[in-house]
Amino acid sequence: MRRAPKDTEESGRRISRRAAVLGGSMIGFMGLLAGRMRYMQVEQADEFRLLAEENRVKIELIPPTRGLIFDRNGQLLAGNAQNYRIVVLREAAGDLDVMFAKLRALLPLSEAQIEEAKEDLLKQAAFRPVTIIDQLQWRDVAEVAVNAPALPGVTPEVGLSRYYPLKGDFAHALGYVGPVNDKDLEEAEEPALLRIPNFQIGKVGVEKKLERTLRGSAGTKNLEINANGRVMRELSRDEGEPGGDIQVTVDHKLQNFAQARMGDESASVVVMDVRTGDLLAVASAPSFDPNLFVRGISVPDYRRLLEDDHRPLATKTVQGVYPPGSTFKMMTAIAAIDAGVATAGETVYCPGHKEMGGRRFHCWKRGGHGWMDMHESLKQSCDVYYYEMAERVGIDRITAMARRFGLGERFDLPMSAVAEGLTPTKEWKRARHGQNWRIGDSLNASIGQGYVLASPLQLCVMAARLATGEAIRPRLVRSIDGVEQPVLNDGPLGVSPTLLSQIRKAMYDVSNHRRGTGYRSRLLPDEMKIAGKTGTSQVRSVVVRNEDVPWEQRDHALFVAFAPYDNPRIAISVVVEHGGGGSRAAAPIARDVIARALSDGLPDLEVYPSSERKAIEEMFLLMPLLSEDGELPPASDRA
């Protein structure tokens, strides 16, 4: 049936209206879209250009080359060795099990290392390279390189890692570096730098204390990346600034000799130039290989060090504090004579003890020494003489004098845990223990027992100041990046030169008079004559022979000295933990180190008494000494 004309016209009008509405909507939408595009392209062009650039360019930090550490003569003590490692890109490696099976045939990979490497690979994005093993030998890297076609995604790389060529000789003085941990990140001023893979940071010693100098400044590289974050190419690079080099005052040959001479003892040796304060040797025994810590020490190795009763991780030279025993007697004598309560020639009778407050204070020589003046009391180490001096002068004046000589002072050295020691006063005891000072406390302190504590470093400084009368301060860093560090000397001690001369003469007789306690450890040439003082500090209250108790309950052995007597050049302190008597255990070590310090090489046997030469020759043959270039020679060459 044909539609009426009227209906046809009405339908056409409706279609035209709809088309007009639809067309208008489309035109309006296009206009809105065009306006938005104009806004984004014109008004916000700079902002979107910046965003596009940031998405295209990635900035990464380049680790700086760590500064080197040398001894006073230019011997390398801490350097940077090439570190060969294997890096895997998971997206290109394919089946990880197959890849690791191939690698294990070429590299010394254990099951535990493989499992750990798999975990690391799966944690990271597939396009990020992951180090799966490092510290490889060149031959291992070469094996991987030769088999590269069969190992897709596996790449050998080379970087720098810290190493210590002289191993344990400088472990305590220099410290070591190690991997960054969470605590390091929390304390870091530049946490982004520390997050660089395989980055190493100073953990203890000079490596930690001078970290900012040694670290240098990081460089940067601009990398072009795609939308998925994959690196396409390197656009530019700024290498940054390498760390500064440091020269320490220690002589590596003397340090090695001191380390070897202590042998298996739990001991320490400090040698100091009395004119400049330069520390020529700062040795603690036993030591350890700091290279173990560089990449992270294993649990068994760390447990072995922690459980050793000789405490190889302790820096005994500055961290250990001990009752100084009879090495403290010079302080008591100087305090009493300086205060005018005694004279050097005045005598005190020693019957073998002193009665005080209903208690008997014994001398080490139970039969007594008889009449003693200051000179004889030091030479023979009479205790009763110093009990008398302490009763006259009092503890506060003794402590004040000891502090002039460096005891009780924390010296500013770039070493970890430098101890302050303890030189007590009446006020200190009231504040610390809530008790009044007793006369018995003074008598104990007068012979370096009781509350008095000193580090080997402080005892060496005391010996240096006795030798010169100057308040010289110890120095460990000689130069930083070629800039000489200042010698620190606070000037004269304010002690009578005559009194100091009398003390030095008494110390000379300790080592060179037949009745001196250190006579067996003398040196013969005038240019090596020792002025010293032996000491023994008790570690238990009950008096028992050292031979009758376990090692850890035996007395500490001490010796302090300077040499040569007529023209002092060096001062030394030796502490042998639980070594027994100072004359038996500590003085012989000091004698040999002094002879080495004043010689060009191993001391000539002629400098020793004839009765000692054979034993010393045999000892030198067995000592693990380094050659001139820092390498250990064959045993047959170590004569």
XYZ file of C-alpha atoms in Angstrom:
639
model
C 0.000 0.000 0.000
C 1.556 3.362 -1.010
C 2.333 5.818 1.840
C 0.512 9.149 1.719
C 2.593 12.164 0.646
C 1.958 13.895 3.960
C 3.515 11.035 5.940
C 6.560 11.060 3.678
C 7.177 14.773 4.214
C 6.853 14.406 8.015
C 9.415 11.592 8.079
C 11.867 13.660 6.067
C 11.561 16.553 8.460
C 12.255 14.272 11.476
C 15.352 12.817 9.800
C 16.663 16.270 9.009
C 16.250 17.389 12.625
C 18.063 14.307 13.924
C 20.861 14.807 11.452
C 21.187 18.402 12.474
C 21.333 17.492 16.178
C 23.833 14.723 15.538
C 25.942 16.917 13.301
C 25.869 19.724 15.830
C 26.942 17.371 18.582
C 29.793 16.081 16.479
C 30.898 19.575 15.583
C 30.724 20.594 19.259
C 32.734 17.531 20.361
C 35.323 18.170 17.653
C 35.570 21.760 18.783
C 35.996 20.675 22.387
C 38.642 18.146 21.369
C 40.434 20.744 19.253
C 40.397 23.150 22.191
C 41.779 20.531 24.513
C 44.492 19.626 22.033
C 45.384 23.293 21.641
C 45.564 23.625 25.440
C 47.819 20.612 25.791
C 50.039 21.440 22.806
C 50.361 25.140 23.399
C 49.514 25.986 27.004
C 51.086 22.858 28.563
C 53.742 22.161 25.950
C 56.714 22.775 28.266
C 55.355 20.547 31.014
C 54.656 17.601 28.721
C 57.983 18.038 26.954
C 59.706 17.725 30.363
C 57.683 14.636 31.249
C 58.512 13.032 27.915
C 62.206 13.776 28.438
C 62.154 12.272 31.940
C 60.541 9.142 30.633
C 63.188 8.889 27.933
C 66.338 9.656 29.933
C 67.406 7.867 33.129
C 70.241 9.156 35.317
C 72.397 6.584 37.132
C 75.249 7.125 39.597
C 78.767 5.908 38.861
C 80.655 4.754 41.979
C 83.843 6.787 42.527
C 87.235 5.103 42.735
C 88.145 4.772 46.419
C 91.286 6.569 47.570
C 94.440 4.590 48.321
C 96.254 4.285 51.650
C 100.057 4.199 51.868
C 102.570 3.846 54.687
C 105.123 6.567 55.501
C 107.505 5.222 52.824
C 104.955 4.837 50.025
C 104.133 1.138 50.456
C 100.542 0.418 49.387
C 98.443 -0.696 52.355
C 94.914 -0.470 50.936
C 94.291 -0.557 47.208
C 91.651 -1.306 44.601
C 91.927 -4.591 42.741
C 90.093 -5.561 39.598
C 87.082 -7.648 40.546
C 85.931 -10.071 37.877
C 82.266 -11.016 38.108
C 79.514 -12.701 36.130
C 76.287 -10.838 35.380
C 73.066 -12.460 34.111
C 70.164 -10.819 32.207
C 67.150 -13.027 32.930
C 65.092 -12.096 29.853
C 67.914 -13.282 27.584
C 69.071 -16.256 29.640
C 66.133 -18.554 28.934
C 65.708 -21.562 31.210
C 67.605 -20.682 34.429
C 68.191 -24.307 35.395
C 69.819 -25.025 32.044
C 71.873 -21.834 32.232
C 73.164 -22.596 35.754
C 73.984 -26.179 34.786
C 76.218 -24.838 32.010
C 77.809 -22.248 34.320
C 78.502 -24.787 37.030
C 80.604 -26.758 34.570
C 82.779 -23.652 34.124
C 82.731 -21.884 37.496
C 83.156 -22.870 41.178
C 79.439 -22.480 41.992
C 77.933 -24.338 44.943
C 74.257 -25.341 45.251
C 73.755 -22.664 47.884
C 75.207 -19.969 45.596
C 72.994 -21.103 42.735
C 69.834 -20.982 44.845
C 70.730 -17.541 46.175
C 71.459 -16.307 42.642
C 68.093 -17.616 41.402
C 66.300 -15.757 44.182
C 68.096 -12.540 43.289
C 67.260 -12.947 39.589
C 63.565 -13.565 40.266
C 63.334 -10.556 42.582
C 64.549 -8.160 39.885
C 62.888 -7.149 36.626
C 63.788 -9.504 33.780
C 65.679 -6.769 31.930
C 67.880 -5.786 34.881
C 71.346 -7.411 35.090
C 72.161 -9.227 38.345
C 75.621 -10.186 39.648
C 75.566 -13.878 40.523
C 79.232 -14.400 41.472
C 82.273 -12.157 41.870
C 85.897 -12.263 43.034
C 86.686 -14.643 40.168
C 90.059 -15.460 38.702
C 90.828 -14.307 35.182
C 90.905 -17.894 33.930
C 87.293 -18.382 35.088
C 86.173 -15.239 33.289
C 88.026 -16.358 30.170
C 86.213 -19.715 30.274
C 82.855 -17.950 30.329
C 83.893 -15.579 27.539
C 84.983 -18.464 25.295
C 81.634 -20.210 25.831
C 79.575 -17.031 25.389
C 77.606 -18.337 22.318
C 76.213 -21.152 24.451
C 75.402 -18.821 27.360
C 72.911 -16.187 26.205
C 72.264 -13.493 28.789
C 75.517 -14.256 30.658
C 78.155 -11.498 30.606
C 81.582 -11.274 32.270
C 82.294 -7.836 33.804
C 85.155 -6.171 35.644
C 84.949 -3.642 38.477
C 87.065 -2.483 41.422
C 87.102 -3.962 44.903
C 89.142 -3.090 48.003
C 92.077 -5.272 48.899
C 94.741 -5.238 51.597
C 98.069 -6.616 50.319
C 99.673 -6.937 53.769
C 96.603 -8.689 55.181
C 96.654 -8.828 58.985
C 99.506 -6.381 59.598
C 97.256 -3.320 59.322
C 93.841 -4.822 60.036
C 93.435 -2.954 63.336
C 95.057 0.340 62.367
C 93.346 0.803 58.997
C 90.206 -1.250 59.526
C 88.367 -2.505 56.463
C 85.465 -1.857 54.106
C 82.393 -4.044 53.667
C 78.996 -4.219 51.955
C 76.421 -1.545 52.778
C 73.819 -2.607 55.352
C 70.555 -1.072 56.574
C 72.275 0.845 59.373
C 74.690 2.404 56.883
C 71.731 3.543 54.766
C 69.958 5.058 57.773
C 73.033 7.092 58.736
C 74.102 7.999 55.184
C 74.156 11.541 53.832
C 74.053 10.120 50.281
C 71.834 7.012 50.486
C 71.424 6.869 46.677
C 75.164 6.319 46.265
C 75.207 3.554 48.859
C 72.449 1.713 46.982
C 74.727 1.134 43.989
C 75.178 -2.658 43.633
C 78.386 -4.000 45.240
C 79.199 -0.602 46.804
C 81.690 -0.798 49.677
C 81.892 1.477 52.706
C 84.392 1.840 55.560
C 83.357 -0.169 58.605
C 86.081 0.459 61.216
C 89.428 2.200 61.632
C 90.823 4.725 59.165
C 88.543 3.327 56.452
C 85.504 4.422 58.480
C 86.806 7.555 60.197
C 88.059 9.063 56.919
C 85.256 7.642 54.767
C 84.289 10.997 53.241
C 87.853 11.653 52.104
C 88.443 8.146 50.779
C 85.068 7.794 49.054
C 85.270 10.720 46.643
C 82.277 12.033 44.646
C 79.988 9.907 42.501
C 79.781 10.412 38.758
C 76.641 10.165 36.632
C 75.606 8.631 33.323
C 72.534 9.480 31.261
C 70.850 6.440 29.757
C 68.159 6.327 27.075
C 65.420 3.889 28.009
C 62.247 2.741 26.295
C 58.706 2.745 27.664
C 59.343 -0.529 29.504
C 62.388 0.814 31.292
C 64.934 -1.097 29.233
C 68.242 0.660 28.585
C 68.702 1.448 24.893
C 71.991 3.363 24.934
C 74.270 5.616 27.013
C 73.904 9.301 26.128
C 76.585 10.921 28.280
C 78.893 10.268 31.243
C 80.578 12.255 34.033
C 83.117 10.158 35.958
C 82.992 12.226 39.164
C 85.963 12.669 41.505
C 88.057 9.783 42.881
C 88.666 9.592 46.627
C 91.679 11.250 48.204
C 94.816 9.245 48.941
C 96.003 8.972 52.539
C 99.514 8.432 53.852
C 99.772 7.142 57.399
C 102.756 7.554 59.706
C 103.304 3.821 60.239
C 106.342 2.043 58.802
C 105.089 -1.197 57.247
C 108.395 -3.008 57.876
C 108.415 -2.139 61.580
C 104.705 -2.938 61.835
C 105.279 -6.343 60.263
C 108.195 -7.023 62.616
C 106.111 -6.085 65.674
C 103.215 -8.275 64.503
C 105.533 -11.219 63.869
C 107.444 -10.708 67.129
C 104.287 -10.950 69.242
C 103.622 -14.348 67.725
C 100.708 -16.200 69.319
C 100.416 -13.841 72.290
C 97.381 -11.684 72.977
C 99.357 -8.465 72.973
C 99.945 -4.987 71.605
C 102.896 -2.821 70.594
C 102.882 0.947 70.067
C 105.993 2.746 68.772
C 106.068 6.541 68.537
C 108.549 9.109 67.228
C 109.146 11.298 70.296
C 109.945 14.354 68.144
C 106.881 14.410 65.870
C 104.372 12.149 67.575
C 104.270 9.912 64.484
C 103.024 6.438 65.325
C 105.579 4.161 63.668
C 103.879 0.913 64.712
C 100.377 0.266 66.085
C 100.143 -3.507 66.283
C 97.595 -5.779 67.974
C 97.888 -9.557 68.166
C 96.468 -11.845 67.134
C 95.273 -10.199 63.958
C 92.976 -11.240 61.115
C 92.755 -10.879 57.344
C 90.629 -7.777 56.567
C 90.066 -9.074 53.046
C 87.560 -11.512 54.568
C 85.218 -8.583 55.294
C 85.370 -6.818 51.934
C 82.601 -8.821 50.233
C 80.921 -9.885 53.477
C 82.494 -12.381 55.853
C 81.055 -15.878 56.095
C 79.274 -16.986 59.264
C 81.877 -19.686 60.122
C 84.783 -17.252 59.674
C 83.089 -14.591 61.806
C 82.169 -17.074 64.524
C 85.748 -18.304 64.641
C 87.011 -14.744 65.231
C 84.368 -13.995 67.867
C 84.986 -17.179 69.836
C 88.779 -16.828 69.982
C 89.712 -16.071 73.614
C 92.665 -13.951 72.380
C 90.153 -11.489 70.825
C 91.633 -10.964 67.347
C 88.966 -8.381 66.433
C 89.892 -6.063 69.334
C 92.155 -3.103 68.592
C 94.093 -3.541 71.817
C 96.480 -0.619 71.162
C 93.774 2.022 71.636
C 90.700 0.111 72.748
C 92.206 -2.035 75.489
C 92.648 -0.502 78.943
C 94.697 -2.161 81.663
C 95.978 -1.394 85.146
C 99.410 0.021 84.248
C 101.120 -1.614 87.216
C 104.632 -0.424 87.999
C 104.888 1.553 84.740
C 102.775 4.131 86.612
C 105.342 4.607 89.397
C 107.108 7.431 87.554
C 103.888 9.465 87.811
C 103.689 8.946 91.585
C 107.347 9.862 92.084
C 107.147 13.003 89.929
C 103.914 14.132 91.648
C 105.433 13.751 95.142
C 108.754 15.445 94.354
C 107.101 18.187 92.288
C 104.711 18.921 95.166
C 107.653 19.227 97.582
C 106.569 16.418 99.932
C 109.692 14.385 99.098
C 113.091 14.735 97.488
C 114.772 12.422 94.997
C 117.494 11.532 97.507
C 115.194 10.925 100.479
C 115.012 7.267 101.542
C 112.093 5.127 102.677
C 112.549 1.800 104.432
C 110.918 -1.218 102.790
C 110.414 -4.220 105.121
C 108.297 -5.948 102.461
C 104.986 -4.309 103.396
C 103.305 -1.166 104.730
C 100.687 -1.146 107.489
C 97.771 1.206 106.824
C 94.328 1.294 108.421
C 94.671 -2.184 109.873
C 95.590 -3.611 106.499
C 98.958 -4.779 105.221
C 99.965 -3.610 101.712
C 102.678 -5.902 100.399
C 105.700 -5.236 98.247
C 106.324 -7.686 95.414
C 109.546 -8.656 97.215
C 108.208 -10.200 100.395
C 111.546 -9.935 102.206
C 111.701 -6.202 101.491
C 114.211 -3.974 99.680
C 115.620 -2.118 102.679
C 116.295 1.618 102.346
C 115.120 2.998 98.985
C 115.402 6.428 97.391
C 113.567 7.402 94.212
C 116.289 6.109 91.886
C 116.631 2.714 93.561
C 112.875 2.317 93.992
C 112.341 2.652 90.240
C 115.318 0.495 89.340
C 114.200 -2.342 91.615
C 110.480 -1.497 91.424
C 109.943 -1.285 95.177
C 106.234 -0.911 96.019
C 106.554 0.331 99.604
C 108.382 3.502 98.511
C 105.332 4.467 96.397
C 102.855 3.617 99.146
C 104.691 6.191 101.237
C 104.691 8.770 98.432
C 100.955 8.289 97.854
C 100.177 8.793 101.523
C 102.088 12.086 101.453
C 100.919 13.611 98.169
C 97.366 12.292 97.772
C 95.502 10.906 94.790
C 94.343 14.193 93.256
C 97.900 15.457 92.725
C 99.003 12.077 91.380
C 96.114 12.108 88.913
C 96.795 15.705 87.865
C 100.414 14.799 87.087
C 99.422 11.617 85.216
C 97.107 13.630 82.995
C 99.954 15.968 82.063
C 101.721 12.899 80.695
C 98.740 11.778 78.593
C 97.054 9.247 80.863
C 93.286 9.555 81.087
C 93.087 11.421 77.758
C 91.207 10.261 74.670
C 93.456 11.173 71.756
C 91.862 12.245 68.496
C 92.975 9.512 66.109
C 91.076 8.045 63.128
C 90.787 4.653 64.814
C 87.724 2.950 66.229
C 86.883 2.905 69.951
C 89.831 4.991 71.203
C 89.650 4.582 74.976
C 89.959 7.335 77.571
C 91.277 5.114 80.316
C 90.854 6.208 83.926
C 92.859 8.426 86.245
C 90.659 8.582 89.362
C 90.050 11.395 91.833
C 88.169 11.642 95.109
C 85.274 13.381 93.385
C 85.166 10.698 90.686
C 84.690 7.944 93.272
C 81.931 9.849 95.059
C 80.109 10.459 91.768
C 80.663 6.985 90.351
C 80.389 4.728 93.415
C 78.777 6.966 96.013
C 81.710 6.350 98.376
C 84.464 8.422 99.914
C 88.026 7.924 98.755
C 90.147 5.866 101.148
C 93.860 5.980 101.795
C 94.066 2.365 100.653
C 92.742 3.464 97.249
C 95.651 5.896 96.987
C 98.181 3.219 97.883
C 96.812 0.872 95.226
C 96.764 3.654 92.635
C 100.361 4.639 93.412
C 101.612 1.378 91.886
C 99.173 1.409 88.967
C 96.537 -0.868 90.479
C 93.076 -0.233 91.850
C 91.009 2.128 89.735
C 93.806 3.308 87.418
C 93.455 2.179 83.790
C 95.531 3.083 80.731
C 95.701 2.042 77.091
C 98.946 1.000 75.367
C 98.731 4.205 73.311
C 98.564 6.344 76.454
C 101.498 4.504 78.001
C 103.565 5.119 74.875
C 102.667 8.825 74.954
C 103.701 8.898 78.628
C 107.100 7.410 77.737
C 107.565 9.928 74.906
C 106.780 12.852 77.209
C 109.154 11.528 79.861
C 111.865 11.401 77.189
C 111.368 14.972 75.947
C 109.556 16.958 78.617
C 107.194 18.098 75.838
C 103.452 17.457 75.554
C 103.754 15.789 72.156
C 100.541 14.278 70.802
C 100.255 11.115 68.697
C 99.707 11.405 64.937
C 98.536 8.573 62.669
C 97.817 10.417 59.406
C 100.848 12.014 57.781
C 99.173 13.525 54.717
C 95.790 13.653 52.984
C 95.866 13.951 49.212
C 99.432 15.243 49.451
C 98.684 17.849 52.133
C 100.933 17.358 55.191
C 99.029 17.126 58.473
C 100.270 19.210 61.405
C 102.537 17.928 64.159
C 100.727 18.495 67.458
C 102.765 19.633 70.457
C 101.212 21.468 73.398
C 104.608 22.672 74.618
C 106.605 21.999 77.804
C 104.987 19.866 80.503
C 105.956 22.277 83.251
C 108.006 19.662 85.126
C 111.491 20.466 86.382
C 114.144 19.384 83.830
C 116.304 18.215 86.730
C 113.538 15.992 88.047
C 112.879 14.545 84.579
C 116.603 13.888 84.176
C 116.616 11.969 87.474
C 113.625 9.873 86.358
C 115.307 9.105 83.015
C 118.510 8.010 84.752
C 116.529 5.655 86.970
C 114.760 4.218 83.892
C 118.169 3.766 82.260
C 119.304 1.659 85.199
C 116.111 -0.408 85.038
C 117.392 -1.709 81.692
C 121.157 -1.457 82.092
C 122.041 -2.100 85.739
C 122.444 -5.669 86.960
C 119.856 -5.111 89.687
C 117.405 -3.468 87.289
C 114.187 -5.391 86.607
C 114.689 -5.076 82.825
C 118.401 -5.908 82.711
C 117.994 -9.153 80.772
C 116.336 -7.204 77.929
C 119.134 -4.689 77.377
C 120.835 -3.679 74.128
C 124.603 -3.128 74.051
C 125.406 -0.247 71.628
C 125.244 3.269 73.043
C 123.081 4.305 70.090
C 120.472 1.728 71.189
C 120.580 2.016 74.983
C 117.100 1.582 76.465
C 115.586 3.539 79.350
C 112.524 1.604 80.442
C 110.207 0.395 83.177
C 108.692 -3.017 83.691
C 105.194 -3.531 85.020
C 102.905 -6.335 86.124
C 99.203 -5.743 86.676
C 97.045 -8.149 88.619
C 93.775 -9.431 87.177
C 92.728 -11.228 90.386
C 92.700 -10.183 94.043
C 94.140 -13.425 95.423
C 97.919 -13.692 95.073
C 98.699 -16.972 93.313
C 101.601 -17.953 91.083
C 100.771 -17.390 87.414
C 101.897 -20.918 86.607
C 99.208 -22.303 88.925
C 96.166 -20.662 87.315
C 94.543 -20.779 83.863
C 95.824 -18.398 81.193
C 92.921 -15.970 81.491
C 93.608 -15.472 85.236
C 97.297 -14.663 84.895
C 98.713 -11.161 85.360
C 99.216 -8.769 82.454
C 102.819 -7.978 81.512
C 103.839 -4.413 80.583
C 106.922 -2.493 79.544
C 107.402 1.167 78.573
C 110.627 2.720 77.317
C 112.363 5.265 75.140
C 115.610 4.962 73.177
C 118.370 5.841 72.644
C 118.873 7.099 76.174
C 121.298 9.920 75.275
C 119.287 11.177 72.283
C 115.718 9.835 72.413
C 114.134 9.078 69.039
C 111.385 6.588 69.799
C 109.107 5.587 72.653
C 107.433 2.217 73.023
C 104.818 0.430 75.084
C 104.194 -3.308 75.107
C 101.299 -5.057 76.837
C 101.035 -8.848 76.864
C 97.664 -9.932 78.175
C 98.032 -12.603 80.865
C 101.736 -12.750 80.072
C 102.848 -12.897 83.703
C 105.762 -10.618 84.615
C 106.673 -7.564 82.563
C 110.380 -8.367 82.666
C 109.787 -11.865 81.299
C 107.082 -11.377 78.667
C 106.860 -7.706 77.620
C 110.424 -6.362 77.919
C 111.992 -8.839 75.437
C 109.410 -7.908 72.787
C 110.095 -4.204 73.360
C 113.861 -4.779 73.155
C 113.610 -6.506 69.771
C 111.193 -3.946 68.312
C 113.453 -1.096 69.481
C 116.468 -2.795 67.885
C 114.500 -3.167 64.631
C 113.312 0.445 64.727
C 116.858 1.740 65.161
C 118.321 -0.567 62.475
C 118.058 -0.590 58.694
C 116.794 -4.165 58.656
C 116.814 -7.110 61.018
C 118.977 -6.199 64.018
C 122.535 -7.471 63.965
C 123.019 -10.157 66.598
C 125.999 -8.187 67.945
C 123.609 -5.666 69.539
C 122.480 -8.367 71.996
C 124.317 -9.844 74.974
C 126.211 -12.966 73.909
C 124.062 -15.157 76.145
C 120.950 -14.181 74.170
C 122.230 -14.371 70.597
C 121.582 -18.004 69.754
C 117.986 -17.931 70.955
C 117.351 -14.659 69.122
C 118.854 -15.986 65.899
C 116.572 -19.023 66.038
C 113.573 -16.805 66.741
C 114.329 -14.556 63.752
C 114.552 -17.589 61.478
C 111.052 -18.672 62.501
C 109.371 -15.260 62.375
C 107.012 -14.810 59.372
C 108.610 -11.590 58.134
C 107.729 -9.883 54.865
C 110.330 -9.068 52.247
C 111.111 -5.504 51.160
C 108.290 -5.454 48.586
C 105.689 -6.697 51.038
C 105.658 -10.333 49.910
C 106.376 -13.302 52.161
C 109.668 -14.878 51.044
C 110.449 -18.603 51.244
C 111.368 -19.833 54.721
C 114.916 -20.537 53.550
C 115.380 -16.828 52.802
C 114.166 -15.568 56.186
C 117.535 -15.624 57.917
